[in-house]
Tab-separated table of C-alpha atoms in Angstrom:
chain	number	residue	atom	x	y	z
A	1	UNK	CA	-5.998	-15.241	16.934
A	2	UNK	CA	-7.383	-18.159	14.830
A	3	UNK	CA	-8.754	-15.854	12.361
A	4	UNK	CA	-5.597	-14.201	11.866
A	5	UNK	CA	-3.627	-17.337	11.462
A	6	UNK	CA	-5.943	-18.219	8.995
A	7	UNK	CA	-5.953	-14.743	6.993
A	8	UNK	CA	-1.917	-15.413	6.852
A	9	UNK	CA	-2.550	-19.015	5.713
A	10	UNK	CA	-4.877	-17.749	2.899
A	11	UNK	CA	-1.999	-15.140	1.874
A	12	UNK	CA	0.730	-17.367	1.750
A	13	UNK	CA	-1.158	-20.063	-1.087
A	14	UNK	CA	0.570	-17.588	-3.668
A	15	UNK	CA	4.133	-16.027	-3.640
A	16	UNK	CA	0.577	-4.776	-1.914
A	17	UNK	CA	1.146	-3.585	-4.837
A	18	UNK	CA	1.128	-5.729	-7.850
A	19	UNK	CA	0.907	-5.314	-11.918
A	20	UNK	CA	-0.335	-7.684	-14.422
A	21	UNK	CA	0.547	-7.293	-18.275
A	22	UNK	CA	3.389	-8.420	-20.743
A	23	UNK	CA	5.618	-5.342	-19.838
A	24	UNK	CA	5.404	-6.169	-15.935
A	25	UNK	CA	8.995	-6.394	-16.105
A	26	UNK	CA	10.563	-4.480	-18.989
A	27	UNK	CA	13.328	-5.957	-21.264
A	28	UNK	CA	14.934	-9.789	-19.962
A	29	UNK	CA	15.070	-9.714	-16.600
A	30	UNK	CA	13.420	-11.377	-14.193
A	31	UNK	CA	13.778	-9.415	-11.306
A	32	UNK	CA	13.391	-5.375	-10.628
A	33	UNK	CA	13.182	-3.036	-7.598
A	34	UNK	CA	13.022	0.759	-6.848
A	35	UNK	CA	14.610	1.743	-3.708
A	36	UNK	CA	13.370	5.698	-2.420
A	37	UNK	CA	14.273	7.917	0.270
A	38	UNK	CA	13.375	11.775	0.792
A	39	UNK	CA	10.912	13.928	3.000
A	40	UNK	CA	7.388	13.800	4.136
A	41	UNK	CA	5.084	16.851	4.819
A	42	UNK	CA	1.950	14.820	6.939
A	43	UNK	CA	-1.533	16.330	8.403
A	44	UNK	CA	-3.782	14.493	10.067
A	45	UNK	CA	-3.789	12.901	13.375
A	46	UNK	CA	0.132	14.051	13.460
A	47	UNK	CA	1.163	17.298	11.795
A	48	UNK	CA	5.294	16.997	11.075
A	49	UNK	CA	8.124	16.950	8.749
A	50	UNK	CA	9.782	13.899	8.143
A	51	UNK	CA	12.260	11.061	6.503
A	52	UNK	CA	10.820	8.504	4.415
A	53	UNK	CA	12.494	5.217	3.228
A	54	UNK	CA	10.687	2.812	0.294
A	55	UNK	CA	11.687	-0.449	-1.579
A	56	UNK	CA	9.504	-1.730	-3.912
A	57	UNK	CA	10.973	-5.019	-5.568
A	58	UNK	CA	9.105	-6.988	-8.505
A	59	UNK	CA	9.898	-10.445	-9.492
A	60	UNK	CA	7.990	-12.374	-12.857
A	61	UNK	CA	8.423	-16.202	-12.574
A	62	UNK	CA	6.667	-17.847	-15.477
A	63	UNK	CA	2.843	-16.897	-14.675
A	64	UNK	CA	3.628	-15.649	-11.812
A	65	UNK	CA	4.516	-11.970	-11.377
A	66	UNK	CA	5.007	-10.897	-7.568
A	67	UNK	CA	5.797	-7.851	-5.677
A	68	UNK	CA	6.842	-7.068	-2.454
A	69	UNK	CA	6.704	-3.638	-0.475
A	70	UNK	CA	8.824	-2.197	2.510
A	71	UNK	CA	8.409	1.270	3.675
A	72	UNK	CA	9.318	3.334	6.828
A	73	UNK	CA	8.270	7.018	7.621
A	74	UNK	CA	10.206	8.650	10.995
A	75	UNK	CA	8.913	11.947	12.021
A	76	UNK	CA	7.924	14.343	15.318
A	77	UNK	CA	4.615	14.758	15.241
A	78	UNK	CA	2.805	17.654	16.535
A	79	UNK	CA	-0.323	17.149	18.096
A	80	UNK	CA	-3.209	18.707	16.327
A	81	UNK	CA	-5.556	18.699	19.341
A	82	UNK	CA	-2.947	20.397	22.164
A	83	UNK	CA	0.451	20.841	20.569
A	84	UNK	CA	2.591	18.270	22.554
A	85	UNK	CA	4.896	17.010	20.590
A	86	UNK	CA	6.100	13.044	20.299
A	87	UNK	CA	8.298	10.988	17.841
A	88	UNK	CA	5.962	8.742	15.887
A	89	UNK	CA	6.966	5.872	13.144
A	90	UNK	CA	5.004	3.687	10.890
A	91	UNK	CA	6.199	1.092	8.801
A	92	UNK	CA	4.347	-0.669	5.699
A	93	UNK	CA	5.256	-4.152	4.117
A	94	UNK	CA	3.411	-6.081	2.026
A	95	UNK	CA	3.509	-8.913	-0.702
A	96	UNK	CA	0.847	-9.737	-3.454
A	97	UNK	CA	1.314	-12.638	-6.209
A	98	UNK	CA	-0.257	-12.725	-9.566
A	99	UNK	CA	-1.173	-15.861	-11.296
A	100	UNK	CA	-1.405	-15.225	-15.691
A	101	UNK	CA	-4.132	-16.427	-17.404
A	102	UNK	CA	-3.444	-14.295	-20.510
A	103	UNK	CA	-2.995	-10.783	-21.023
A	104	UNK	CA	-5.669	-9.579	-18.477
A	105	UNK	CA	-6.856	-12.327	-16.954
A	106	UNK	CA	-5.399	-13.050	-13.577
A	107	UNK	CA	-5.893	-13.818	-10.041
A	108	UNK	CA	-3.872	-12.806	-7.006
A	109	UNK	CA	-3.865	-13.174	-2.817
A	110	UNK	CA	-1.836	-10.435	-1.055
A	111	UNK	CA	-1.273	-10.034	1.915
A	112	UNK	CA	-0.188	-6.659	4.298
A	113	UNK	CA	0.702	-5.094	7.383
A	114	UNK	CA	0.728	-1.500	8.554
A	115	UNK	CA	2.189	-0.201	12.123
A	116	UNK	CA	0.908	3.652	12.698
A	117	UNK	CA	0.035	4.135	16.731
A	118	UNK	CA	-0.877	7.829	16.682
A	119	UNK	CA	-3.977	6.707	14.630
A	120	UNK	CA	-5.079	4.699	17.943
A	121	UNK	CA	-4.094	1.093	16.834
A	122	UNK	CA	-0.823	-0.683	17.212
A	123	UNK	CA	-1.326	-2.499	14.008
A	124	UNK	CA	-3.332	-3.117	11.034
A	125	UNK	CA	-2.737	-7.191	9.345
A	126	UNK	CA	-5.122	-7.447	6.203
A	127	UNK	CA	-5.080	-9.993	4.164
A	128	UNK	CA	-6.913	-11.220	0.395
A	129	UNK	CA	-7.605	-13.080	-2.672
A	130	UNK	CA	-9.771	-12.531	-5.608
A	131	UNK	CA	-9.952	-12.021	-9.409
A	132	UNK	CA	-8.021	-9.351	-11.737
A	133	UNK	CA	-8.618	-7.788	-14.931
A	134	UNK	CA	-6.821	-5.739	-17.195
A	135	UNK	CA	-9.730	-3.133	-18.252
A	136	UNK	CA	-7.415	-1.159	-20.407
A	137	UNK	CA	-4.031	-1.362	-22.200
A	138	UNK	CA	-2.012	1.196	-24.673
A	139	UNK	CA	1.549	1.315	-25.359
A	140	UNK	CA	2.286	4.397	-23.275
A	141	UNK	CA	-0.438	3.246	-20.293
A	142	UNK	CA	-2.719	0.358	-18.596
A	143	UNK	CA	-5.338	0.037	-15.665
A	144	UNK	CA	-5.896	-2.671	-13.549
A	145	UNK	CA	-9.096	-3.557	-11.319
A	146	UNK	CA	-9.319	-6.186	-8.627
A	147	UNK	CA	-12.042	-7.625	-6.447
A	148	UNK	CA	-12.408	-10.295	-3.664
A	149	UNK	CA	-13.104	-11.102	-0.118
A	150	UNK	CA	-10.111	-10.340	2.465
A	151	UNK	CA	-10.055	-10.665	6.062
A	152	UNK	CA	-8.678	-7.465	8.302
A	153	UNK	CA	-7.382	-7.802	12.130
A	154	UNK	CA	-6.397	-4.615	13.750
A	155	UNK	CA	-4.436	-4.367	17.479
A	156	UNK	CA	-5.484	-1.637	19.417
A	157	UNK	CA	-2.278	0.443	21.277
A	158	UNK	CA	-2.395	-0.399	25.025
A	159	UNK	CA	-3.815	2.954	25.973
A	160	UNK	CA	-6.918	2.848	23.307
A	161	UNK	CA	-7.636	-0.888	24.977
A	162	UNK	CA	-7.953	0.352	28.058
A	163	UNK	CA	-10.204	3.597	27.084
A	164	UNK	CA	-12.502	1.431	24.555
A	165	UNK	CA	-12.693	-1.721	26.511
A	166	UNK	CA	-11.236	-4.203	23.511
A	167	UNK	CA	-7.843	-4.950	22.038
A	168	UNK	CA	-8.852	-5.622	18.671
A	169	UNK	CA	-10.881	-5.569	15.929
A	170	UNK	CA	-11.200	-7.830	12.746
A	171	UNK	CA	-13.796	-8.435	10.013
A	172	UNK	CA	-14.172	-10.000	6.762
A	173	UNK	CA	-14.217	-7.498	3.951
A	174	UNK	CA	-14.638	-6.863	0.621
A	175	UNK	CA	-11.344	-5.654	-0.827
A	176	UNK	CA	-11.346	-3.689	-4.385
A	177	UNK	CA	-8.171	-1.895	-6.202
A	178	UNK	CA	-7.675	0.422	-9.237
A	179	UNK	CA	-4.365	0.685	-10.428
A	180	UNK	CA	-3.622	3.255	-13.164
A	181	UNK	CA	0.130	4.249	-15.263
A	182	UNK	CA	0.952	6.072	-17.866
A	183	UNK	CA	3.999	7.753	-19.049
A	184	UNK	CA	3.364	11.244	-19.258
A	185	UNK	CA	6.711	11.485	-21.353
A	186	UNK	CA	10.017	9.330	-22.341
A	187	UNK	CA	10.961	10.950	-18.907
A	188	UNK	CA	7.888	11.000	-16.757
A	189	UNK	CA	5.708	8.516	-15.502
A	190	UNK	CA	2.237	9.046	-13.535
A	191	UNK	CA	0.383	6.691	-11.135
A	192	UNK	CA	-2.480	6.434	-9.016
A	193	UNK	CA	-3.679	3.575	-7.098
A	194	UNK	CA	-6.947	3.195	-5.362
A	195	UNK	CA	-7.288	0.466	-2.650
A	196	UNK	CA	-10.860	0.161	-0.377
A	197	UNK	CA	-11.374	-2.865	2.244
A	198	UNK	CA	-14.991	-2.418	3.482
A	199	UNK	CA	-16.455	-4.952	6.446
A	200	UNK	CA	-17.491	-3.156	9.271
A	201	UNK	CA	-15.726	0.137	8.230
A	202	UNK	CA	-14.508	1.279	5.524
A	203	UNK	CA	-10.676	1.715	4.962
A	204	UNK	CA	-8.871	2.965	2.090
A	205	UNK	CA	-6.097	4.448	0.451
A	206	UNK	CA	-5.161	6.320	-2.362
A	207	UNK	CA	-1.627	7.072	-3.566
A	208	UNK	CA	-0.984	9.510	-6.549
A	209	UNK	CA	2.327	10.044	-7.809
A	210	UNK	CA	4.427	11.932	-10.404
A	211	UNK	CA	8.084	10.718	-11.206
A	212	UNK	CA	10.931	12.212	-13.605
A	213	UNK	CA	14.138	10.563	-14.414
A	214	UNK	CA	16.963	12.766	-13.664
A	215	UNK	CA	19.919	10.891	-15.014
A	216	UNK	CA	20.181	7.165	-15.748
A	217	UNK	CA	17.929	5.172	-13.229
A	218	UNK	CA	18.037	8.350	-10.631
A	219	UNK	CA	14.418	10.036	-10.910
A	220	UNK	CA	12.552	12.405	-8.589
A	221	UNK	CA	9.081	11.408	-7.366
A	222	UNK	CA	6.497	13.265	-6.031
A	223	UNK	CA	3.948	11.768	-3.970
A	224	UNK	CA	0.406	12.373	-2.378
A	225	UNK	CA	-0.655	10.029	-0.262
A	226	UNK	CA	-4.664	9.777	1.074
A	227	UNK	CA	-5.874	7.189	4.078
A	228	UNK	CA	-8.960	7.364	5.347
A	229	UNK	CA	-11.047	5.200	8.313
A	230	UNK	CA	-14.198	6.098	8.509
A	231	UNK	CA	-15.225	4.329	11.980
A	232	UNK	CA	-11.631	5.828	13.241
A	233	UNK	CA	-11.297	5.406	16.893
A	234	UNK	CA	-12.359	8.154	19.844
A	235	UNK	CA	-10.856	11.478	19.191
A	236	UNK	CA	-8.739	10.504	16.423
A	237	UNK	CA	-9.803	11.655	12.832
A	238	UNK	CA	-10.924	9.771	9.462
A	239	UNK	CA	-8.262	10.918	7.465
A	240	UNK	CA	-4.328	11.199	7.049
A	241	UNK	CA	-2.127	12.331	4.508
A	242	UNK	CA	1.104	12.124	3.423
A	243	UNK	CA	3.067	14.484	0.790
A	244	UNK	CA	6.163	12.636	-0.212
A	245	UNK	CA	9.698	14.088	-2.390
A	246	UNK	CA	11.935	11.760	-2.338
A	247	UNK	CA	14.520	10.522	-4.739
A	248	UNK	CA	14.378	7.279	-6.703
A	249	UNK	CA	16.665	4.900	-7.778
A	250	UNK	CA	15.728	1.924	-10.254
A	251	UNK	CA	17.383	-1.241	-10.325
């Protein structure tokens, strides 16, 4: 419990998902968000169809540009091992802050939680803080890379504790990210993000996503989502997915 305390602690030095460049926050404003809700198609440890809900919020404060994530997916899941079926949610929030050096340089501490029982584990806290560099900028696109060291505590469910004879596991990790945007058109914007903690296992997560405005700040997205463990736990397997349509509305 100590070493979670402190992985919070370490998070909370600076105000997942953040951006560094001069365009973080388009136009005057000082504040932006995108708030998304639509359907999920998921395989994996639970096979289902489902409701998704998203708000991603951004907010540039002098050299400091911060984001913070919320996201909840609802489904019935359909076991892929003996077809029982259950209601399963998982919920996703997270915070990251960026501190400007210039136009690349920067340096950021994060921190995350993630709530998905059917993979075996009541939750996942992870938490880090490194150095980040803008390794390429254009007027239509950018890429960022981070790296630093992070600390990960995981809960297992009650029923995994009793079959594996812990309740939890944590480790120090190395924590590395590659986030890549470019608009495709005036219209269309693609993303994929890369993020990889690696301590005792490795876990990652990719995201790749298309979006199109419809009218004004209404857009479609569509969304592929990749997680993979690959210690996972007992009869559960290394990789879920998630394929997301879901309307967005800026702000």
């Amino acid at each position: 419990m100590n070493k979670l305390l402190s992985a919070l602690v370490i998070a909370t030095v600076f105000p997942v998902y953040a951006q560094a460049g001069a365009d973080f926050i388009e136009g005057d404003k000082t504040f932006a968000g995108e708030a998304e809700l639509g359907g999920t198609l998921t395989t994996g440890n639970s096979e289902s169809s489902s409701i998704k809900g998203r708000l991603n919020m951004k907010h540039e404060l002098g050299n400091w540009e911060n984001t913070y994530l919320l996201e909840a997916l609802y489904n019935e899941n359909t076991d892929s091992s003996d077809g029982s079926k259950t209601e399963n949610q998982s919920y996703q929030a997270g915070a990251q802050g960026n501190y400007r050096f210039d136009s690349r340089n920067y340096l950021f501490a994060n921190a995350n939680y993630y709530r998905d029982q059917s993979t075996g584990y009541d939750y996942t806290i992870s938490s880090s803080a490194g150095y980040g560099y803008r390794a390429y900028e254009s007027a239509t696109a950018f890429m960022d890379l981070e790296i630093g060291p992070g600390y990960q505590y995981q809960q297992l469910t009650g029923e995994e504790a009793l079959l594996q004879g812990i309740d939890s596991q944590d480790s120090a990790v190395a924590h590395g990210v590659m986030n890549f945007e470019t608009k495709i058109s005036d219209s269309s914007t693609f993303k994929q993000k890369f993020v990889a903690d690696y301590g005792d296992k490795l876990l990652a997560r990719s995201e790749t996503s298309l979006s199109a405005n419809v009218i004004g700040a209404l857009a479609m997205k569509l969304s592929f989502v990749v997680r993979y463990d690959d210690k996972p736990l007992a009869g559960k397997k290394s990789t879920d997915t998630e394929t997301n349509m879901t309307l967005l509305y800026a702000f």
